[in-house]
Amino acid sequence: MKTAKSILALLLVFTLLNCSKSEDNSNVPNGNFTENFGTMVSRDFIGQVLNENLQPVEGVEIKVGSIIQNTDSKGVFVIKNAQVFEKHAYITAKKAGFINGSRSIVPNSGTNSVKIILLTAVPEAIITSGTSSSVTLTNGAKVTFNGNFKTELGVPYSGVVKVMMHHLDPVDKTTSDKMPGSLMAENSNGSQKILETYGMMNVELQDDSGNKLQIVNPTSIEMPISSTQLASAPTTIPLWYFDESAGYWKEEGSATKVGNKYVGTVNHFTWWNCDAQFPTVNLEITVLNSNQLPMAGVQVQLVRSSSNGGWNVPGYTNNSGQVSGFVPANEILTMNIYYSNLACGNQLVYTQQIGPFSSNSVLPTVIVPASASQTTIVQGSLVNCSNSAVTNGYVWLQYSGQFLYTAVINGSFSFLALNCSSAFANFTLQGYDFDTLKATEQQSGILNNQTVSLGTLQTCSSSNTSLQVYDIDQNSYNYLPIGSQIWIQQNLNVSHYKNGDIIPQVTDPTQWANLTTGAWCYYNNDSATGAIYGKLYNWYAVNDSRGLAPQGTHIPSDYESITLSNYLGGDSVAGGKLKELGTTHWLSPNTSGDNTSGFAGLPGGYRTDIGTFLNMNTYAYWWSATESNSSTSWYRFLYYNNGNFIRDNGFNKSYGFSIRLIKD
């Protein structure tokens, strides 16, 4: 028989909060709810983003504080020194084709680990405005529409409406990774609460072009109640919506139990949740093995005893064996500790009844007795080619279908790997340095139920993971180390500034000639050229404060182009090393074009200040970010008939050139 598994939020993270037993202000109504979150602090994060099939998703835009980074080919990201609240870090994950994902945690002073599963943005149904309709999922979740819709700006909308719809069942253990944020909430009185969910649903509406829509009038929603929760489900339950800008739930309205469903009315669409609410306290837990060593990476789960076996959002211990976060006050809890492993499944290794807790508490150290499960510590250190400790990177370890990853801390790394049986298991391991974009050679070893020390590994090999950057339009660009610099290997092809504002596409030559603001075009206004050569931009777009370059990159200065040229032997020979090899794109003879730098410069031509197009296949021009005078800027160009890398400032800011980026 299944046990009820209603998610009870325990914001357990890899952390040890600085709190005392006497503190308990979490339930005091507060007009400024963010005061519950403490002061701003600098924190580090590592995480992985997966799809619903638990496969890694590359190129997801991750934002923590003001820092934006993209996941690599393994779905992994590392963000250092993000400014977040002391007790609330909000991590968002966005990629075209998926519903926005997020996670909210209480961050610690070490490296905080996050996992997010993104839900696909595939329409469940396509309806038409002006007509009443309903959309029902196979499990009975249902939304009713009266046919009135509006844009996000409030303008009435008429036309096709695509309905994306997902329901998350508390019985599904992946719900905690699919849901947004955490289950920390602000109730209607402004108090901080922890929620226990009876189901949550996301509805997103889009027009035929993918622009978001909203409903005009209140709309009925129906959410099925799990059979394991049905008997204990209250007759009336609060409704909560997820505030995507703040990263927590807010109470708004209520739902009524009708048969095996909760039925309620909502005024807008986002994530909606049917939840019971509880006051909160902070709880700290330390888990050691039978040898008194910290157990890192084990799952700690707290169950509210009166919830018919309900389970919480799980937390995972850090390298000190510690985990802490918000728990429901004045409730008896059952603490279950699991080894979490794809090959072994979730193996329960310890259980104990704890609580109730009326104030912030530190649980006595938990000692997990020896069991049939075997663990191996795999450890080592990572240095770059100059033998300096890697400070911005990660290491992955793979065995028996399990993929583990850990951030490198001052050059050191350590894994706790579970082997399900007494038989030894083979593993592979590789480390990456994000600063140099280099990797270690792939290592191999055996999990021998002891400690495996791999010694010092150097990140001197070309990385075989995809270390890319994505612009706001989700165009991908490869990083390319050249000397001490890391360049981008393709021309820029973005049509929005970094803040989301549109960069105007200007095709008319007269309009182009009269511009004093940013704009772009395709060569000859032919979009087919964009896939090869990227877009041409005037310098006003280069200099716009909204920014063209994705986070972590910038448009190179004149000095940085000089540095590139000098590394390649100077202006008289650097051009040949920067040009793509052959005559597929360059006009013959493509003098000295050997591409030994890997830069693969392409002859995208340019647009003049009177709007005409010239010299595709013979010239490549790139803007720098350095102004020469009020009417001109420095730029670089290559020519098909020599090997020079030419520096010039003779064309004015109204010209349209290509752009290459460089890593910060």
XYZ file of C-alpha atoms in Angstrom:
664
model
C 0.000 0.000 0.000
C 1.246 3.471 -0.816
C 1.802 5.879 2.033
C 0.726 9.474 1.731
C 3.539 11.698 0.599
C 2.305 15.245 0.838
C 5.266 17.536 0.554
C 6.056 19.368 3.756
C 8.592 22.092 3.152
C 11.806 21.684 5.052
C 14.184 24.108 3.426
C 17.093 21.795 4.070
C 20.236 22.806 2.275
C 23.960 22.289 2.558
C 24.200 24.767 5.405
C 24.712 25.474 9.066
C 22.711 28.528 10.030
C 23.955 30.953 12.633
C 20.979 30.844 14.967
C 20.385 30.264 18.659
C 17.695 28.339 20.483
C 16.205 31.486 21.911
C 15.385 32.995 18.513
C 11.939 32.515 17.019
C 10.673 35.502 15.078
C 9.572 33.610 11.975
C 5.863 33.943 12.702
C 5.664 37.649 13.499
C 3.558 39.519 10.895
C 5.862 41.785 8.972
C 4.898 44.556 6.584
C 8.241 44.141 4.849
C 8.382 40.389 4.339
C 11.985 40.423 3.105
C 13.124 41.373 6.595
C 12.672 37.664 7.385
C 15.554 36.947 5.029
C 18.323 38.762 6.926
C 21.133 40.798 5.401
C 22.800 40.449 2.008
C 25.737 38.025 1.884
C 28.082 36.577 -0.753
C 27.515 32.876 -1.489
C 28.663 30.185 -3.954
C 26.432 27.741 -5.842
C 26.744 24.604 -7.932
C 23.830 22.820 -9.548
C 22.453 20.700 -12.335
C 19.405 21.184 -14.548
C 17.615 18.141 -15.970
C 14.589 17.591 -18.187
C 11.616 15.416 -17.246
C 13.502 12.351 -18.521
C 16.308 13.229 -16.082
C 18.683 14.092 -18.925
C 20.960 17.161 -18.557
C 19.827 20.360 -20.260
C 22.528 22.518 -21.810
C 22.309 26.269 -22.267
C 19.857 26.998 -19.463
C 20.157 30.586 -18.256
C 20.787 30.445 -14.512
C 20.482 33.615 -12.448
C 21.505 34.020 -8.815
C 21.419 37.576 -7.506
C 22.737 39.686 -10.374
C 24.964 36.924 -11.798
C 23.869 35.026 -14.913
C 25.506 31.870 -16.253
C 24.533 29.035 -18.591
C 24.622 25.309 -17.932
C 27.211 23.243 -19.793
C 26.630 20.011 -21.728
C 26.206 18.110 -18.466
C 23.579 20.580 -17.286
C 25.960 21.842 -14.601
C 26.573 25.438 -13.530
C 28.916 27.025 -10.985
C 28.264 30.550 -9.722
C 30.652 32.236 -7.293
C 30.167 35.219 -4.997
C 26.495 35.853 -5.751
C 24.847 38.481 -3.558
C 21.806 36.875 -1.927
C 19.844 37.144 1.299
C 21.290 35.432 4.348
C 18.212 33.172 4.641
C 16.823 33.259 1.106
C 18.681 32.608 -2.119
C 16.513 32.507 -5.245
C 17.920 30.632 -8.246
C 16.055 30.886 -11.566
C 16.427 28.670 -14.650
C 15.165 29.700 -18.087
C 15.397 28.180 -21.544
C 13.192 28.372 -24.619
C 10.918 25.354 -24.868
C 10.600 24.964 -21.094
C 8.486 26.451 -18.313
C 10.646 28.691 -16.124
C 12.159 26.735 -13.234
C 13.564 27.919 -9.923
C 14.806 26.925 -6.507
C 14.810 28.856 -3.210
C 17.184 27.782 -0.453
C 18.747 28.999 2.760
C 22.352 29.413 1.569
C 25.374 28.461 3.653
C 28.884 29.869 3.624
C 30.193 26.906 1.635
C 29.119 25.844 -1.853
C 25.359 25.385 -2.053
C 24.041 22.548 -4.202
C 20.862 22.823 -6.294
C 18.932 20.493 -8.612
C 16.155 21.706 -10.921
C 13.982 19.650 -13.277
C 12.515 21.768 -16.088
C 9.040 21.044 -17.428
C 8.452 21.258 -21.165
C 6.404 24.125 -22.593
C 4.415 21.896 -24.955
C 0.800 23.026 -25.398
C -1.691 20.733 -23.717
C -4.412 22.308 -25.842
C -4.951 25.166 -28.303
C -8.098 27.207 -27.778
C -9.546 30.365 -29.320
C -10.423 33.638 -27.631
C -14.064 34.631 -27.510
C -15.254 31.070 -26.875
C -15.789 29.313 -23.543
C -13.685 26.182 -23.197
C -11.952 23.926 -20.704
C -8.702 21.956 -20.654
C -8.437 18.726 -18.659
C -5.359 16.600 -17.948
C -5.553 12.806 -17.805
C -5.427 12.859 -13.982
C -8.479 15.152 -13.799
C -6.777 18.517 -13.282
C -8.956 21.058 -15.090
C -9.089 24.745 -16.019
C -12.193 26.504 -17.369
C -11.895 29.594 -19.619
C -14.622 32.105 -20.507
C -12.783 33.226 -23.654
C -11.482 36.645 -22.495
C -7.707 37.125 -22.605
C -5.213 39.975 -22.481
C -1.522 40.566 -23.093
C 0.911 41.017 -20.216
C 0.493 44.771 -20.732
C -3.267 44.477 -20.225
C -4.286 44.930 -23.875
C -7.313 42.814 -24.912
C -6.227 39.844 -27.024
C -8.058 38.086 -29.819
C -6.778 34.950 -31.519
C -5.258 31.544 -30.847
C -4.305 30.700 -27.237
C -1.818 27.926 -26.494
C -2.376 26.372 -23.059
C 0.637 24.877 -21.265
C -0.514 22.968 -18.192
C 1.250 20.816 -15.591
C -0.036 19.250 -12.372
C 2.394 18.014 -9.711
C 1.218 15.199 -7.480
C 2.638 15.078 -3.922
C 2.998 11.299 -4.303
C 5.632 11.848 -7.025
C 9.054 12.120 -5.381
C 10.362 14.241 -8.274
C 7.840 16.965 -7.406
C 10.343 18.632 -5.070
C 12.747 19.124 -7.998
C 10.050 20.176 -10.495
C 8.205 22.704 -8.341
C 9.306 26.351 -8.242
C 11.187 27.874 -5.309
C 10.566 25.971 -2.085
C 7.478 25.771 0.095
C 8.280 28.840 2.143
C 5.378 31.274 2.004
C 3.840 34.546 3.117
C 0.272 34.182 4.332
C -2.474 36.779 4.092
C -1.383 38.286 7.423
C 2.189 38.814 6.214
C 3.594 35.968 8.370
C 6.258 33.509 7.208
C 4.913 29.953 6.946
C 5.928 26.485 5.795
C 3.453 24.723 3.509
C 2.271 21.149 3.139
C 0.931 20.649 -0.349
C -2.125 18.752 -1.519
C -1.137 19.368 -5.139
C 0.060 22.214 -7.326
C -0.584 23.257 -10.898
C 1.063 25.520 -13.450
C -0.872 27.127 -16.296
C 0.875 29.283 -18.884
C -0.915 30.926 -21.800
C 0.783 32.082 -25.007
C -0.253 33.595 -28.304
C 0.761 32.004 -31.589
C 4.155 33.788 -31.448
C 4.988 32.615 -27.936
C 4.142 35.871 -26.134
C 2.582 35.342 -22.710
C -1.105 36.024 -22.136
C -3.296 36.339 -19.060
C -6.978 35.845 -18.270
C -9.286 38.850 -17.894
C -11.908 37.393 -15.549
C -11.685 35.022 -12.552
C -11.314 31.414 -13.676
C -12.145 28.061 -12.074
C -9.396 25.510 -11.457
C -9.730 21.925 -10.256
C -6.885 19.898 -8.747
C -7.181 16.179 -7.949
C -6.427 15.079 -4.374
C -4.141 12.069 -4.044
C -5.988 8.970 -2.810
C -3.520 8.735 0.089
C -4.426 12.265 1.214
C -8.145 12.215 0.499
C -9.332 11.141 3.954
C -7.261 13.758 5.817
C -7.720 16.576 3.283
C -9.494 19.562 4.914
C -12.849 20.697 3.543
C -11.460 24.159 2.776
C -7.802 24.870 2.102
C -5.901 28.090 1.305
C -4.766 28.732 -2.266
C -1.255 30.060 -2.808
C 0.406 31.433 -5.948
C 4.125 31.496 -6.636
C 5.594 34.984 -7.002
C 8.252 34.531 -9.682
C 9.867 37.872 -8.919
C 10.209 37.197 -5.168
C 10.800 33.428 -5.107
C 8.153 32.365 -2.569
C 4.430 31.568 -2.321
C 1.712 34.055 -1.382
C -1.736 33.276 -0.032
C -4.654 34.350 -2.218
C -8.110 32.829 -1.893
C -9.104 29.284 -1.029
C -10.312 26.033 -2.560
C -13.136 23.722 -1.516
C -13.070 19.928 -1.407
C -15.566 18.575 -3.946
C -15.424 14.795 -4.171
C -11.774 13.904 -4.863
C -10.795 17.384 -6.075
C -10.091 20.834 -4.753
C -12.020 23.505 -6.687
C -11.109 27.176 -6.491
C -11.126 30.455 -8.403
C -8.003 32.355 -9.505
C -7.556 35.829 -10.983
C -4.317 35.198 -12.875
C -2.143 32.299 -13.946
C 1.206 31.193 -12.603
C 1.890 28.262 -10.265
C -1.020 27.597 -7.876
C -0.840 25.427 -4.785
C -3.398 23.916 -2.358
C -1.584 23.956 0.980
C -1.939 23.686 4.733
C 0.302 26.174 6.574
C 2.493 25.868 9.648
C 4.605 28.218 11.757
C 8.333 27.632 11.411
C 11.514 27.184 13.419
C 15.075 26.495 12.312
C 16.539 23.034 12.901
C 20.203 22.004 12.532
C 21.260 18.390 12.033
C 24.729 16.793 11.813
C 25.072 13.242 10.459
C 28.170 11.091 11.098
C 28.934 7.487 10.193
C 29.899 4.782 12.677
C 33.522 5.961 12.509
C 32.473 9.476 13.554
C 33.215 10.850 10.071
C 30.845 13.326 8.359
C 28.391 11.740 5.960
C 28.223 14.110 2.998
C 25.529 13.997 0.341
C 23.012 11.826 2.212
C 19.348 12.740 2.044
C 17.628 13.816 5.256
C 13.838 13.681 5.151
C 11.460 14.872 7.863
C 7.918 13.522 8.079
C 5.182 15.268 10.056
C 3.695 12.419 12.106
C 0.108 13.676 11.847
C 0.205 13.945 8.046
C -0.413 10.237 7.343
C 3.188 9.692 6.333
C 3.632 12.958 4.457
C 7.163 13.741 3.342
C 9.127 16.948 3.070
C 11.235 18.542 0.387
C 14.502 16.666 1.003
C 17.803 18.173 2.009
C 21.295 16.867 1.455
C 24.149 17.071 3.935
C 27.242 19.127 3.129
C 30.862 17.999 3.420
C 30.671 18.475 7.190
C 27.628 16.208 7.373
C 25.411 19.178 8.213
C 21.992 20.164 6.973
C 19.552 22.733 8.325
C 16.519 24.772 7.470
C 12.919 25.576 8.323
C 10.675 22.916 9.896
C 7.110 23.115 11.252
C 6.985 24.278 14.859
C 5.365 22.228 17.627
C 5.060 19.081 15.519
C 6.373 15.561 16.168
C 8.592 14.632 13.208
C 10.091 11.410 11.937
C 13.611 11.832 10.576
C 14.567 9.403 7.799
C 18.101 9.311 6.385
C 18.640 7.794 2.962
C 21.497 6.966 0.690
C 20.312 8.506 -2.582
C 21.726 6.611 -5.537
C 20.352 5.817 -9.011
C 21.835 2.338 -8.958
C 20.701 1.537 -5.414
C 17.524 3.565 -5.178
C 16.778 5.478 -1.999
C 18.033 3.174 0.731
C 16.809 3.961 4.244
C 19.744 3.693 6.664
C 18.409 5.466 9.743
C 15.105 6.570 11.264
C 14.285 8.396 14.504
C 11.368 10.327 15.950
C 12.255 13.911 16.912
C 10.529 17.016 18.196
C 8.349 18.841 18.793
C 10.417 22.050 18.509
C 9.025 25.313 19.822
C 12.127 27.380 18.997
C 15.225 27.205 16.832
C 17.118 24.041 17.807
C 20.269 22.015 17.219
C 19.619 18.284 17.170
C 22.171 16.083 18.971
C 24.618 14.528 16.512
C 23.129 11.603 14.606
C 25.337 8.515 14.314
C 24.362 6.191 11.455
C 25.336 2.599 12.292
C 27.375 0.458 9.907
C 25.196 -1.183 7.266
C 25.458 -3.489 4.280
C 25.921 -0.449 2.056
C 29.540 0.376 1.328
C 30.942 3.884 0.821
C 34.151 5.095 -0.759
C 35.637 8.556 -0.396
C 37.205 9.745 -3.657
C 39.369 12.824 -3.210
C 42.134 14.824 -4.826
C 43.182 18.294 -5.885
C 42.976 20.270 -9.121
C 45.618 22.647 -10.459
C 45.937 24.499 -13.753
C 48.848 24.267 -16.178
C 50.795 26.742 -14.031
C 50.301 24.481 -11.001
C 48.060 27.033 -9.305
C 44.976 25.744 -7.473
C 41.779 25.773 -9.523
C 39.262 28.030 -7.773
C 36.442 28.141 -10.343
C 35.542 24.699 -11.569
C 33.981 21.368 -10.764
C 34.655 17.629 -10.877
C 32.262 14.899 -11.952
C 32.319 11.231 -11.018
C 30.336 8.527 -12.767
C 29.705 4.895 -11.784
C 26.917 2.300 -11.980
C 24.632 4.760 -13.773
C 25.188 7.433 -11.117
C 26.436 10.951 -11.963
C 27.874 12.980 -9.073
C 29.457 16.420 -9.212
C 31.107 18.716 -6.726
C 32.588 22.184 -6.781
C 36.334 22.589 -6.401
C 37.131 24.408 -3.148
C 40.562 26.079 -3.243
C 41.770 23.328 -5.551
C 40.417 20.403 -3.511
C 37.513 18.028 -4.172
C 35.935 15.063 -2.401
C 33.090 12.622 -3.143
C 31.246 10.158 -0.931
C 30.249 7.337 -3.294
C 27.824 4.590 -2.272
C 28.307 1.078 -3.596
C 25.181 -1.034 -3.164
C 26.937 -4.352 -2.636
C 30.214 -5.689 -1.342
C 31.451 -6.027 -4.932
C 33.769 -3.266 -6.117
C 32.571 -0.841 -8.811
C 34.546 0.994 -11.491
C 34.318 4.789 -11.737
C 35.440 7.533 -14.111
C 36.196 11.120 -13.116
C 37.134 14.401 -14.784
C 37.731 17.939 -13.582
C 37.137 21.290 -15.317
C 38.529 24.766 -14.872
C 36.061 27.436 -15.988
C 38.727 30.149 -15.932
C 41.002 28.481 -18.497
C 38.387 26.230 -20.163
C 40.736 23.305 -19.723
C 40.067 19.845 -18.311
C 41.958 17.017 -16.693
C 42.523 13.775 -18.524
C 39.695 11.405 -17.715
C 40.596 9.351 -14.649
C 39.409 5.884 -13.693
C 39.466 3.856 -10.499
C 37.674 1.377 -8.292
C 35.317 2.074 -5.417
C 37.025 -0.082 -2.795
C 34.944 0.875 0.258
C 37.883 2.831 1.661
C 39.467 6.116 0.554
C 40.753 6.613 -2.984
C 43.224 9.498 -3.261
C 43.831 10.599 -6.839
C 46.535 13.095 -5.909
C 47.011 16.288 -7.903
C 45.354 16.476 -11.324
C 46.219 19.117 -13.920
C 43.619 20.808 -16.112
C 45.743 21.072 -19.240
C 43.682 19.217 -21.838
C 41.137 20.699 -24.204
C 37.785 20.288 -22.561
C 35.455 17.720 -24.103
C 32.469 19.184 -22.344
C 30.624 21.945 -24.134
C 31.664 25.159 -22.392
C 29.549 27.687 -24.206
C 27.827 30.987 -23.667
C 24.263 31.745 -24.763
C 22.826 35.143 -25.600
C 19.343 36.249 -24.591
C 17.938 34.793 -27.857
C 19.470 31.396 -26.911
C 22.072 31.495 -29.685
C 25.095 29.487 -28.546
C 28.748 30.497 -28.923
C 31.883 28.468 -28.248
C 34.654 29.697 -25.982
C 38.127 29.746 -27.572
C 41.293 30.163 -25.473
C 43.988 32.154 -27.344
C 47.015 32.901 -25.202
C 45.894 34.496 -21.934
C 42.538 35.496 -23.433
C 39.338 33.561 -24.079
C 37.502 34.690 -27.201
C 34.149 33.679 -28.663
C 34.463 31.627 -31.829
C 31.423 32.972 -33.712
C 30.151 36.406 -34.717
C 27.372 37.861 -32.576
C 23.839 37.118 -33.813
C 21.603 38.584 -31.091
C 18.525 40.754 -31.733
C 17.832 41.893 -28.143
C 19.825 43.856 -25.636
C 20.795 42.000 -22.481
C 17.843 43.486 -20.585
C 15.388 42.075 -23.147
C 14.761 45.276 -25.139
C 14.576 44.799 -28.899
C 17.463 46.039 -31.042
C 15.749 47.454 -34.139
C 16.373 45.699 -37.439
C 16.758 48.404 -40.068
C 16.587 47.423 -43.732
C 15.901 50.792 -45.377
C 19.202 52.467 -46.445
C 18.027 56.026 -45.796
C 16.796 55.161 -42.332
C 20.094 53.374 -41.614
C 22.096 56.419 -42.739
C 20.231 58.741 -40.365
C 20.503 56.599 -37.232
C 22.170 57.784 -34.043
C 20.848 54.844 -32.001
C 21.568 51.118 -32.057
C 20.435 48.923 -34.944
C 21.335 45.747 -36.790
C 20.849 44.196 -40.223
C 21.725 41.131 -42.230
C 24.142 41.548 -45.127
C 22.021 42.480 -48.153
C 19.032 42.158 -45.794
C 19.237 38.419 -46.433
C 18.499 36.391 -43.291
C 20.323 33.364 -44.743
C 23.626 35.171 -44.161
C 22.955 35.378 -40.413
C 23.483 31.667 -39.825
C 27.022 31.935 -41.224
C 28.231 35.483 -40.599
C 25.963 36.720 -37.799
C 24.451 40.204 -37.818
C 25.976 43.584 -38.683
C 25.641 46.294 -35.993
C 26.274 50.003 -35.986
C 28.519 51.306 -33.205
C 25.585 52.899 -31.414
C 24.429 49.378 -30.550
C 27.937 48.561 -29.319
C 27.889 51.567 -26.997
C 24.310 51.143 -25.714
C 24.189 50.885 -21.920
C 21.700 47.988 -22.124
C 24.496 45.757 -23.378
C 24.893 43.415 -26.339
C 27.144 40.818 -24.743
C 25.804 37.909 -22.652
C 26.744 37.766 -18.969
C 30.405 36.843 -18.550
C 31.507 38.343 -21.878
C 32.028 41.799 -23.356
C 32.873 43.540 -26.608
C 36.679 43.741 -26.725
C 38.505 46.995 -26.224
C 41.100 48.210 -28.693
C 43.779 47.191 -26.177
C 42.430 43.629 -26.005
C 42.592 43.377 -29.817
C 46.195 44.615 -29.665
C 46.929 41.904 -27.081
C 45.448 39.270 -29.405
C 47.484 40.507 -32.343
C 50.728 40.611 -30.379
C 50.225 37.048 -29.117
C 49.814 35.863 -32.715
C 53.014 37.583 -33.863
C 51.882 41.126 -34.643
C 49.590 42.838 -37.145
C 51.573 41.727 -40.214
C 50.993 37.994 -39.625
C 48.130 37.705 -37.122
C 45.462 38.084 -39.804
C 46.348 34.829 -41.529
C 46.174 32.979 -38.231
C 42.729 34.453 -37.571
C 41.160 33.704 -40.977
C 39.151 30.583 -41.660
C 41.122 28.048 -43.708
C 40.264 27.572 -47.380
C 38.012 29.331 -49.882
C 34.563 28.100 -48.875
C 33.782 31.608 -47.666
C 36.914 33.608 -48.463
C 37.629 34.653 -52.038
C 40.712 32.941 -53.479
C 43.613 33.057 -52.714
C 42.809 33.729 -49.018
C 46.435 34.614 -48.485
C 48.027 33.098 -45.344
C 44.619 31.962 -44.105
C 45.562 28.940 -41.991
C 43.339 29.495 -38.897
C 46.077 28.280 -36.541
C 44.454 30.340 -33.772
C 41.077 28.595 -34.171
C 39.397 32.015 -34.466
C 37.883 31.058 -37.868
C 37.337 34.663 -39.002
C 34.753 34.938 -41.787
C 34.413 37.626 -44.491
C 30.981 38.968 -43.582
C 31.472 42.294 -45.375
C 29.950 45.478 -44.002
C 27.257 48.121 -44.437
C 28.246 51.686 -45.216
C 27.009 54.878 -43.583
C 24.658 55.424 -46.537
C 23.105 51.971 -46.135
C 24.762 50.059 -48.989
C 26.401 46.631 -48.549
C 29.975 45.858 -49.645
C 32.717 43.233 -49.744
C 31.271 39.977 -48.473
C 33.823 37.194 -49.129
C 36.709 39.681 -49.264
C 36.643 41.636 -45.958
C 35.863 40.896 -42.319
C 35.282 43.853 -39.987
C 34.810 43.830 -36.205
C 34.009 46.729 -33.905
C 35.946 47.364 -30.719
C 34.341 49.007 -27.690
C 36.929 51.805 -27.737
C 35.897 55.171 -29.097
C 38.473 57.019 -31.216
C 36.685 60.366 -31.267
C 33.113 61.695 -31.313
C 32.409 60.303 -34.780
C 34.604 57.191 -35.043
C 35.678 54.128 -33.089
C 38.574 51.699 -33.405
C 37.934 48.496 -35.318
C 39.872 45.615 -36.894
C 39.601 44.011 -40.307
C 40.968 41.144 -42.414
C 41.433 41.062 -46.193
C 41.352 38.074 -48.559
C 44.613 38.979 -50.318
C 47.006 39.380 -47.363
C 47.722 38.072 -43.870
C 47.434 41.375 -41.980
C 45.241 42.101 -38.961
C 44.566 45.753 -39.656
C 43.684 48.350 -37.002
C 41.790 51.412 -38.233
C 39.357 54.177 -37.283
C 38.534 55.607 -40.693
C 34.867 54.617 -40.899
C 32.277 56.396 -38.765
C 29.908 54.948 -36.184
C 27.067 54.546 -38.685
C 28.833 51.670 -40.453
C 27.577 48.148 -39.844
C 30.280 45.699 -38.752
C 30.387 42.241 -37.215
C 31.080 41.773 -33.497
C 33.235 39.197 -31.744
C 33.080 38.880 -27.952
C 35.718 38.113 -25.350
C 35.300 36.456 -21.951
C 35.433 38.724 -18.893
